[in-house]
Amino acid sequence: MKNSNWKERGDAVFAGTYSRFPAAMVRGQGCRLWDADGKEYLDFLAGIAVCSLGHCHPAVTEAVCSQAKKLMHVSNLFYTEPQTQLAELLTAHSFADRVFMANSGAEANEAAIKLARIHSGKGRYEIISLSGSFHGRTLATVAATGQPKFHQGFEPMPIGFVHADFGDPDELEKFINPTTCAILCEPLQGESGVRPLEPEYLQQIRSLCDKHNLLLIFDEVQTGMGRTGTLFAYEQLGVTPDIMTLAKALGNGLPIGAMLTRSDIASSFTVGTHASTFGGNPVAAAAGVAVMETMLAKGFFANIQEKSSYFIKQLEGVAAQFPHLCSGVRGSGMLLALVLTEKGIEHGAEIVQQLFERGCLINFAGMRVLRFIPPLTVTQEDIDQLIGELSAVLHEVG
Ligand SMILES: *Cc1c(COP(=O)(O)O)cnc(C)c1O
């Protein structure tokens, strides 16, 4: 079976929610993928910031296989070894001391939203998020998402969500009213175009939460698990949230999400208030344990910061070479973007397509930047290869 056969069969049976590259991926290793036609790709998408240790990392594969032979599922009516170990690792290495396990980013955020409401008490339910944010596709998380295009056709949106303009703490404070219970934000907006929130702005948001007795929820679904060069992005920002959500890279490809918080807040979730059949499933949690252990090994992050600086320098070189298409570089760690000019934006989709044809995978995030989210294990040679192909494509685009 070739790519074209899989495309034809898939298009005949799937709901039309995705625009897919015309390739059926069959194998992955490290930063490389291979499709059904045998073509090799250099992967700077990593399953959308999921396969942060690279495809089929041996420690994760081993943990998943051995757990799958022992025990795959029992529900949360029982304790399991991997779920407990993962929660211990997450709490030992974050501000949090309580964890609720889910299966995805949206579900982790749903848990955070429900916890913020029940903890804040009767009449306090409204959550302020930011314009340009992305928090998931369930009805509540899409309502929290500050991008109207994701609401269209699904109205009415659930009530209790308002969006403040990005970057303006004074405007944000005007939204606070007696029904407000929390402020929800990503430390760096990934989906809408790799837009970092300045540490000073995040500190102002923290102060507003303290002043008005609101919970601060960080959606670290994309920024967490090493993506920005530390285990969690908040560590670099001088701001500690009250609740943090994780998913994407937590299982390096196995579906798992988590909501982390302090015990004084978590205590508002009592027996029966929230649940998930699969959340923290033993196989997914075993993957999470292997991811945590690999990332916590000595030297893991030092290496990433170095490679990140190198990558940024190379991207800045590209931006300088094509100033009519690129206006700069932003992001941190291995969550980086080449910001496009108006003319560059017109060619964004075409640039991604041409790179795909040359065997390099990136994406056009928020329809305004070229986003680079390779496995954290990417090498300098991989970066050089990507930069070479990118320059060639930008040259062709003109
Ligand atoms: C991807 C993402 C989500 C949604 O995660 P799913 O696993 O697709 O539900 C939520 N928040 C942020 C910041 C994300 O990047």
GROMACS .gro file of C-alpha atoms and ligand atoms in nm:
model
  413
    1MET     CA    1   0.000   0.000   0.000
    2LYS     CA    2   0.130   0.341  -0.104
    3ASN     CA    3   0.064   0.689   0.038
    4SER     CA    4  -0.195   0.749  -0.233
    5ASN     CA    5  -0.392   0.435  -0.139
    6TRP     CA    6  -0.399   0.531   0.227
    7LYS     CA    7  -0.504   0.883   0.139
    8GLU     CA    8  -0.789   0.757  -0.076
    9ARG     CA    9  -0.908   0.508   0.184
   10GLY     CA   10  -0.876   0.760   0.468
   11ASP     CA   11  -1.058   1.037   0.283
   12ALA     CA   12  -1.345   0.795   0.221
   13VAL     CA   13  -1.401   0.719   0.590
   14PHE     CA   14  -1.281   1.003   0.814
   15ALA     CA   15  -1.483   1.301   0.931
   16GLY     CA   16  -1.334   1.593   0.745
   17THR     CA   17  -1.180   1.771   1.044
   18TYR     CA   18  -0.818   1.763   0.927
   19SER     CA   19  -0.621   1.892   0.637
   20ARG     CA   20  -0.348   1.628   0.611
   21PHE     CA   21  -0.020   1.606   0.428
   22PRO     CA   22  -0.057   1.342   0.153
   23ALA     CA   23   0.160   1.090   0.337
   24ALA     CA   24   0.082   0.786   0.553
   25MET     CA   25   0.351   0.765   0.819
   26VAL     CA   26   0.455   0.411   0.900
   27ARG     CA   27   0.772   0.433   1.108
   28GLY     CA   28   0.961   0.676   1.327
   29GLN     CA   29   1.297   0.689   1.496
   30GLY     CA   30   1.448   0.987   1.676
   31CYS     CA   31   1.394   1.295   1.458
   32ARG     CA   32   1.311   1.091   1.148
   33LEU     CA   33   0.986   0.955   1.002
   34TRP     CA   34   0.924   0.729   0.705
   35ASP     CA   35   0.608   0.715   0.494
   36ALA     CA   36   0.439   0.428   0.309
   37ASP     CA   37   0.637   0.511  -0.008
   38GLY     CA   38   0.961   0.476   0.185
   39LYS     CA   39   1.039   0.849   0.185
   40GLU     CA   40   1.235   0.982   0.484
   41TYR     CA   41   1.144   1.302   0.668
   42LEU     CA   42   1.329   1.524   0.911
   43ASP     CA   43   1.062   1.590   1.171
   44PHE     CA   44   1.051   1.940   1.320
   45LEU     CA   45   0.686   1.894   1.423
   46ALA     CA   46   0.730   1.594   1.655
   47GLY     CA   47   0.361   1.506   1.653
   48ILE     CA   48   0.282   1.870   1.743
   49ALA     CA   49   0.528   1.903   2.033
   50VAL     CA   50   0.444   1.554   2.159
   51CYS     CA   51   0.738   1.327   2.074
   52SER     CA   52   0.987   1.539   2.264
   53LEU     CA   53   1.229   1.252   2.325
   54GLY     CA   54   1.210   1.159   1.956
   55HIS     CA   55   1.003   0.887   1.793
   56CYS     CA   56   1.008   0.548   1.963
   57HIS     CA   57   1.255   0.651   2.233
   58PRO     CA   58   1.394   0.319   2.364
   59ALA     CA   59   1.316   0.391   2.732
   60VAL     CA   60   0.955   0.481   2.652
   61THR     CA   61   0.903   0.190   2.413
   62GLU     CA   62   1.047  -0.050   2.670
   63ALA     CA   63   0.827   0.090   2.948
   64VAL     CA   64   0.514   0.073   2.731
   65CYS     CA   65   0.582  -0.282   2.608
   66SER     CA   66   0.662  -0.424   2.947
   67GLN     CA   67   0.361  -0.254   3.110
   68ALA     CA   68   0.133  -0.375   2.827
   69LYS     CA   69   0.237  -0.730   2.905
   70LYS     CA   70   0.165  -0.687   3.277
   71LEU     CA   71  -0.151  -0.477   3.310
   72MET     CA   72  -0.328  -0.247   3.066
   73HIS     CA   73  -0.628  -0.113   3.250
   74VAL     CA   74  -0.817  -0.141   3.578
   75SER     CA   75  -0.992   0.201   3.608
   76ASN     CA   76  -0.941   0.445   3.890
   77LEU     CA   77  -1.122   0.218   4.133
   78PHE     CA   78  -0.772   0.083   4.208
   79TYR     CA   79  -0.420   0.208   4.261
   80THR     CA   80  -0.161   0.118   3.999
   81GLU     CA   81   0.216   0.136   4.016
   82PRO     CA   82   0.280   0.356   3.709
   83GLN     CA   83   0.012   0.615   3.792
   84THR     CA   84   0.141   0.653   4.147
   85GLN     CA   85   0.503   0.674   4.033
   86LEU     CA   86   0.418   0.937   3.772
   87ALA     CA   87   0.224   1.151   4.021
   88GLU     CA   88   0.517   1.124   4.266
   89LEU     CA   89   0.764   1.236   4.001
   90LEU     CA   90   0.545   1.527   3.887
   91THR     CA   91   0.487   1.655   4.239
   92ALA     CA   92   0.852   1.608   4.345
   93HIS     CA   93   0.963   1.830   4.056
   94SER     CA   94   0.699   2.104   4.051
   95PHE     CA   95   0.521   2.349   4.284
   96ALA     CA   96   0.232   2.103   4.308
   97ASP     CA   97   0.159   1.825   4.554
   98ARG     CA   98  -0.161   1.684   4.402
   99VAL     CA   99  -0.233   1.544   4.054
  100PHE     CA  100  -0.548   1.454   3.861
  101MET     CA  101  -0.475   1.235   3.558
  102ALA     CA  102  -0.656   1.281   3.227
  103ASN     CA  103  -0.604   1.168   2.867
  104SER     CA  104  -0.545   1.492   2.679
  105GLY     CA  105  -0.477   1.861   2.708
  106ALA     CA  106  -0.840   1.960   2.675
  107GLU     CA  107  -0.935   1.716   2.950
  108ALA     CA  108  -0.662   1.842   3.180
  109ASN     CA  109  -0.796   2.194   3.123
  110GLU     CA  110  -1.154   2.078   3.186
  111ALA     CA  111  -1.036   1.943   3.520
  112ALA     CA  112  -0.869   2.277   3.596
  113ILE     CA  113  -1.184   2.471   3.503
  114LYS     CA  114  -1.406   2.248   3.717
  115LEU     CA  115  -1.164   2.265   4.009
  116ALA     CA  116  -1.142   2.645   3.986
  117ARG     CA  117  -1.521   2.669   3.998
  118ILE     CA  118  -1.584   2.425   4.281
  119HIS     CA  119  -1.296   2.563   4.487
  120SER     CA  120  -1.409   2.923   4.449
  121GLY     CA  121  -1.762   2.851   4.568
  122LYS     CA  122  -2.112   2.949   4.474
  123GLY     CA  123  -2.153   3.238   4.233
  124ARG     CA  124  -1.787   3.244   4.132
  125TYR     CA  125  -1.739   3.073   3.800
  126GLU     CA  126  -1.603   3.314   3.540
  127ILE     CA  127  -1.260   3.250   3.394
  128ILE     CA  128  -1.058   3.515   3.216
  129SER     CA  129  -0.829   3.395   2.940
  130LEU     CA  130  -0.636   3.587   2.677
  131SER     CA  131  -0.700   3.667   2.315
  132GLY     CA  132  -0.498   3.441   2.089
  133SER     CA  133  -0.497   3.161   2.347
  134PHE     CA  134  -0.561   2.796   2.273
  135HIS     CA  135  -0.694   2.563   2.540
  136GLY     CA  136  -0.857   2.273   2.354
  137ARG     CA  137  -1.161   2.168   2.152
  138THR     CA  138  -1.417   2.049   2.406
  139LEU     CA  139  -1.701   2.298   2.450
  140ALA     CA  140  -1.567   2.449   2.773
  141THR     CA  141  -1.206   2.465   2.657
  142VAL     CA  142  -1.302   2.605   2.319
  143ALA     CA  143  -1.504   2.871   2.504
  144ALA     CA  144  -1.188   2.946   2.704
  145THR     CA  145  -0.990   2.968   2.380
  146GLY     CA  146  -0.949   3.332   2.281
  147GLN     CA  147  -0.984   3.285   1.906
  148PRO     CA  148  -1.333   3.345   1.760
  149LYS     CA  149  -1.264   3.122   1.458
  150PHE     CA  150  -1.277   2.818   1.687
  151HIS     CA  151  -1.622   2.921   1.820
  152GLN     CA  152  -1.787   2.970   1.482
  153GLY     CA  153  -2.079   2.741   1.415
  154PHE     CA  154  -2.078   2.600   1.770
  155GLU     CA  155  -2.260   2.883   1.943
  156PRO     CA  156  -2.396   2.935   2.193
  157MET     CA  157  -2.070   2.899   2.383
  158PRO     CA  158  -2.093   2.785   2.746
  159ILE     CA  159  -2.109   3.090   2.969
  160GLY     CA  160  -1.840   3.187   3.217
  161PHE     CA  161  -1.551   3.264   2.983
  162VAL     CA  162  -1.421   3.605   2.882
  163HIS     CA  163  -1.111   3.704   2.687
  164ALA     CA  164  -0.884   3.996   2.762
  165ASP     CA  165  -0.651   4.150   2.505
  166PHE     CA  166  -0.305   3.996   2.500
  167GLY     CA  167  -0.043   4.199   2.686
  168ASP     CA  168  -0.263   4.452   2.867
  169PRO     CA  169  -0.286   4.396   3.246
  170ASP     CA  170  -0.504   4.705   3.299
  171GLU     CA  171  -0.765   4.579   3.055
  172LEU     CA  172  -0.746   4.239   3.220
  173GLU     CA  173  -0.823   4.390   3.561
  174LYS     CA  174  -1.137   4.554   3.420
  175PHE     CA  175  -1.278   4.208   3.346
  176ILE     CA  176  -1.250   4.104   3.712
  177ASN     CA  177  -1.590   4.104   3.883
  178PRO     CA  178  -1.752   3.923   4.176
  179THR     CA  179  -1.817   3.614   3.958
  180THR     CA  180  -1.452   3.576   3.850
  181CYS     CA  181  -1.274   3.270   3.987
  182ALA     CA  182  -0.955   3.233   3.782
  183ILE     CA  183  -0.721   3.362   3.516
  184LEU     CA  184  -0.610   3.101   3.265
  185CYS     CA  185  -0.313   3.150   3.033
  186GLU     CA  186  -0.032   2.978   2.848
  187PRO     CA  187   0.312   3.113   2.953
  188LEU     CA  188   0.384   3.117   2.580
  189GLN     CA  189   0.101   3.093   2.328
  190GLY     CA  190   0.192   2.805   2.100
  191GLU     CA  191  -0.091   2.754   1.854
  192SER     CA  192  -0.159   3.118   1.775
  193GLY     CA  193   0.197   3.182   1.662
  194VAL     CA  194   0.457   3.120   1.935
  195ARG     CA  195   0.387   3.438   2.133
  196PRO     CA  196   0.572   3.453   2.467
  197LEU     CA  197   0.408   3.640   2.754
  198GLU     CA  198   0.672   3.869   2.905
  199PRO     CA  199   0.777   3.767   3.258
  200GLU     CA  200   0.675   4.113   3.380
  201TYR     CA  201   0.326   4.069   3.232
  202LEU     CA  202   0.292   3.726   3.392
  203GLN     CA  203   0.401   3.874   3.726
  204GLN     CA  204   0.132   4.140   3.689
  205ILE     CA  205  -0.124   3.866   3.621
  206ARG     CA  206  -0.003   3.684   3.935
  207SER     CA  207  -0.044   4.006   4.137
  208LEU     CA  208  -0.397   4.055   4.005
  209CYS     CA  209  -0.484   3.700   4.112
  210ASP     CA  210  -0.342   3.762   4.459
  211LYS     CA  211  -0.516   4.099   4.493
  212HIS     CA  212  -0.858   3.967   4.387
  213ASN     CA  213  -0.827   3.618   4.539
  214LEU     CA  214  -0.833   3.439   4.201
  215LEU     CA  215  -0.665   3.117   4.099
  216LEU     CA  216  -0.389   3.137   3.841
  217ILE     CA  217  -0.403   2.848   3.595
  218PHE     CA  218  -0.110   2.790   3.362
  219ASP     CA  219  -0.189   2.581   3.056
  220GLU     CA  220   0.151   2.418   3.004
  221VAL     CA  221   0.011   2.153   2.772
  222GLN     CA  222   0.255   2.268   2.503
  223THR     CA  223   0.523   2.454   2.703
  224GLY     CA  224   0.559   2.188   2.972
  225MET     CA  225   0.771   1.873   2.973
  226GLY     CA  226   1.092   2.042   2.870
  227ARG     CA  227   0.971   2.217   2.558
  228THR     CA  228   1.103   2.562   2.657
  229GLY     CA  229   1.428   2.429   2.804
  230THR     CA  230   1.324   2.363   3.165
  231LEU     CA  231   1.088   2.091   3.281
  232PHE     CA  232   0.811   2.353   3.309
  233ALA     CA  233   0.809   2.699   3.151
  234TYR     CA  234   0.698   2.869   3.476
  235GLU     CA  235   1.035   2.786   3.633
  236GLN     CA  236   1.201   3.048   3.411
  237LEU     CA  237   0.944   3.321   3.465
  238GLY     CA  238   0.949   3.400   3.836
  239VAL     CA  239   0.578   3.319   3.855
  240THR     CA  240   0.420   3.014   4.015
  241PRO     CA  241   0.066   2.919   3.917
  242ASP     CA  242  -0.193   2.763   4.150
  243ILE     CA  243  -0.295   2.505   3.891
  244MET     CA  244  -0.097   2.375   3.593
  245THR     CA  245  -0.207   2.149   3.311
  246LEU     CA  246   0.012   1.914   3.109
  247ALA     CA  247  -0.040   1.672   2.820
  248LYS     CA  248   0.134   1.665   2.480
  249ALA     CA  249   0.490   1.547   2.561
  250LEU     CA  250   0.398   1.388   2.894
  251GLY     CA  251   0.367   1.042   2.734
  252ASN     CA  252   0.596   1.106   2.433
  253GLY     CA  253   0.306   0.995   2.211
  254LEU     CA  254   0.087   0.788   2.443
  255PRO     CA  255  -0.229   0.987   2.527
  256ILE     CA  256  -0.203   1.125   2.879
  257GLY     CA  257  -0.278   1.457   3.045
  258ALA     CA  258  -0.248   1.582   3.399
  259MET     CA  259  -0.373   1.864   3.616
  260LEU     CA  260  -0.140   1.962   3.897
  261THR     CA  261  -0.221   2.176   4.197
  262ARG     CA  262  -0.162   2.230   4.571
  263SER     CA  263  -0.339   2.017   4.829
  264ASP     CA  264  -0.531   2.313   4.977
  265ILE     CA  265  -0.697   2.362   4.636
  266ALA     CA  266  -0.718   1.994   4.538
  267SER     CA  267  -0.915   1.927   4.857
  268SER     CA  268  -1.217   2.090   4.691
  269PHE     CA  269  -1.230   1.788   4.460
  270THR     CA  270  -1.391   1.528   4.685
  271VAL     CA  271  -1.496   1.173   4.601
  272GLY     CA  272  -1.729   1.174   4.302
  273THR     CA  273  -1.680   1.537   4.198
  274HIS     CA  274  -1.464   1.454   3.897
  275ALA     CA  275  -1.341   1.138   3.725
  276SER     CA  276  -1.202   0.977   3.413
  277THR     CA  277  -1.231   0.612   3.309
  278PHE     CA  278  -0.895   0.603   3.135
  279GLY     CA  279  -0.714   0.891   3.308
  280GLY     CA  280  -0.368   0.781   3.421
  281ASN     CA  281  -0.406   0.445   3.248
  282PRO     CA  282  -0.113   0.215   3.344
  283VAL     CA  283   0.039   0.197   2.993
  284ALA     CA  284   0.018   0.572   2.932
  285ALA     CA  285   0.143   0.643   3.285
  286ALA     CA  286   0.437   0.403   3.236
  287ALA     CA  287   0.530   0.608   2.929
  288GLY     CA  288   0.505   0.922   3.144
  289VAL     CA  289   0.736   0.774   3.408
  290ALA     CA  290   0.994   0.690   3.140
  291VAL     CA  291   0.967   1.043   2.998
  292MET     CA  292   1.014   1.202   3.341
  293GLU     CA  293   1.310   0.979   3.429
  294THR     CA  294   1.478   1.053   3.095
  295MET     CA  295   1.427   1.428   3.129
  296LEU     CA  296   1.542   1.433   3.490
  297ALA     CA  297   1.872   1.263   3.404
  298LYS     CA  298   2.174   1.485   3.459
  299GLY     CA  299   2.264   1.718   3.173
  300PHE     CA  300   1.943   1.671   2.973
  301PHE     CA  301   1.845   2.039   2.985
  302ALA     CA  302   2.191   2.195   2.959
  303ASN     CA  303   2.220   2.039   2.620
  304ILE     CA  304   1.882   2.174   2.504
  305GLN     CA  305   1.959   2.535   2.597
  306GLU     CA  306   2.282   2.511   2.395
  307LYS     CA  307   2.107   2.366   2.090
  308SER     CA  308   1.831   2.623   2.125
  309SER     CA  309   2.081   2.912   2.117
  310TYR     CA  310   2.243   2.760   1.811
  311PHE     CA  311   1.906   2.711   1.637
  312ILE     CA  312   1.797   3.068   1.718
  313LYS     CA  313   2.124   3.203   1.572
  314GLN     CA  314   2.072   3.005   1.252
  315LEU     CA  315   1.710   3.119   1.222
  316GLU     CA  316   1.819   3.480   1.276
  317GLY     CA  317   2.062   3.429   0.990
  318VAL     CA  318   1.776   3.312   0.768
  319ALA     CA  319   1.560   3.608   0.875
  320ALA     CA  320   1.844   3.847   0.789
  321GLN     CA  321   1.889   3.680   0.451
  322PHE     CA  322   1.520   3.708   0.357
  323PRO     CA  323   1.400   4.032   0.522
  324HIS     CA  324   1.110   4.068   0.278
  325LEU     CA  325   0.968   3.732   0.398
  326CYS     CA  326   1.082   3.710   0.762
  327SER     CA  327   1.076   3.978   1.030
  328GLY     CA  328   1.242   3.794   1.318
  329VAL     CA  329   1.267   3.494   1.547
  330ARG     CA  330   1.081   3.428   1.872
  331GLY     CA  331   1.010   3.157   2.124
  332SER     CA  332   1.226   2.969   2.369
  333GLY     CA  333   1.392   2.632   2.409
  334MET     CA  334   1.269   2.413   2.125
  335LEU     CA  335   0.947   2.607   2.071
  336LEU     CA  336   1.070   2.851   1.811
  337ALA     CA  337   0.925   3.047   1.523
  338LEU     CA  338   1.031   3.247   1.226
  339VAL     CA  339   0.794   3.543   1.217
  340LEU     CA  340   0.673   3.622   0.868
  341THR     CA  341   0.615   3.961   0.706
  342GLU     CA  342   0.284   4.029   0.524
  343LYS     CA  343   0.444   3.895   0.208
  344GLY     CA  344   0.585   3.596   0.395
  345ILE     CA  345   0.239   3.515   0.536
  346GLU     CA  346   0.101   3.500   0.181
  347HIS     CA  347   0.358   3.229   0.112
  348GLY     CA  348   0.338   3.052   0.450
  349ALA     CA  349   0.138   2.750   0.339
  350GLU     CA  350   0.348   2.717   0.024
  351ILE     CA  351   0.674   2.724   0.224
  352VAL     CA  352   0.548   2.443   0.451
  353GLN     CA  353   0.433   2.243   0.146
  354GLN     CA  354   0.767   2.282  -0.033
  355LEU     CA  355   0.958   2.180   0.279
  356PHE     CA  356   0.734   1.874   0.303
  357GLU     CA  357   0.820   1.784  -0.055
  358ARG     CA  358   1.189   1.816   0.037
  359GLY     CA  359   1.136   1.585   0.335
  360CYS     CA  360   1.121   1.842   0.617
  361LEU     CA  361   0.821   1.876   0.846
  362ILE     CA  362   0.726   2.208   1.007
  363ASN     CA  363   0.398   2.399   1.031
  364PHE     CA  364   0.244   2.740   0.974
  365ALA     CA  365   0.120   2.824   1.323
  366GLY     CA  366  -0.164   3.070   1.367
  367MET     CA  367  -0.131   3.154   0.997
  368ARG     CA  368   0.150   3.395   1.083
  369VAL     CA  369   0.472   3.213   1.175
  370LEU     CA  370   0.673   2.910   1.071
  371ARG     CA  371   0.688   2.699   1.386
  372PHE     CA  372   0.975   2.466   1.475
  373ILE     CA  373   0.905   2.211   1.750
  374PRO     CA  374   1.152   1.925   1.690
  375PRO     CA  375   1.222   1.649   1.937
  376LEU     CA  376   1.437   1.794   2.218
  377THR     CA  377   1.694   1.532   2.116
  378VAL     CA  378   1.746   1.705   1.778
  379THR     CA  379   2.114   1.733   1.681
  380GLN     CA  380   2.312   2.024   1.541
  381GLU     CA  381   2.336   1.834   1.210
  382ASP     CA  382   1.955   1.803   1.199
  383ILE     CA  383   1.926   2.178   1.259
  384ASP     CA  384   2.181   2.249   0.985
  385GLN     CA  385   1.990   2.026   0.743
  386LEU     CA  386   1.661   2.199   0.822
  387ILE     CA  387   1.818   2.545   0.785
  388GLY     CA  388   1.968   2.444   0.449
  389GLU     CA  389   1.634   2.326   0.313
  390LEU     CA  390   1.451   2.626   0.458
  391SER     CA  391   1.692   2.871   0.293
  392ALA     CA  392   1.655   2.689  -0.039
  393VAL     CA  393   1.274   2.707  -0.018
  394LEU     CA  394   1.271   3.076   0.082
  395HIS     CA  395   1.506   3.144  -0.207
  396GLU     CA  396   1.266   2.971  -0.449
  397VAL     CA  397   0.961   3.147  -0.306
  398GLY     CA  398   1.142   3.473  -0.382
  399LIG     C1  399  -0.255   2.116   2.223
  399LIG     C2  400  -0.301   2.209   2.330
  399LIG     C3  401  -0.419   2.186   2.402
  399LIG     C4  402  -0.515   2.074   2.368
  399LIG     O1  403  -0.461   1.949   2.388
  399LIG     P1  404  -0.540   1.819   2.330
  399LIG     O2  405  -0.457   1.705   2.379
  399LIG     O3  406  -0.541   1.833   2.181
  399LIG     O4  407  -0.676   1.821   2.386
  399LIG     C5  408  -0.451   2.271   2.505
  399LIG     N1  409  -0.372   2.373   2.537
  399LIG     C6  410  -0.258   2.400   2.470
  399LIG     C7  411  -0.173   2.516   2.511
  399LIG     C8  412  -0.219   2.320   2.363
  399LIG     O5  413  -0.108   2.349   2.296
   0.00000   0.00000   0.00000
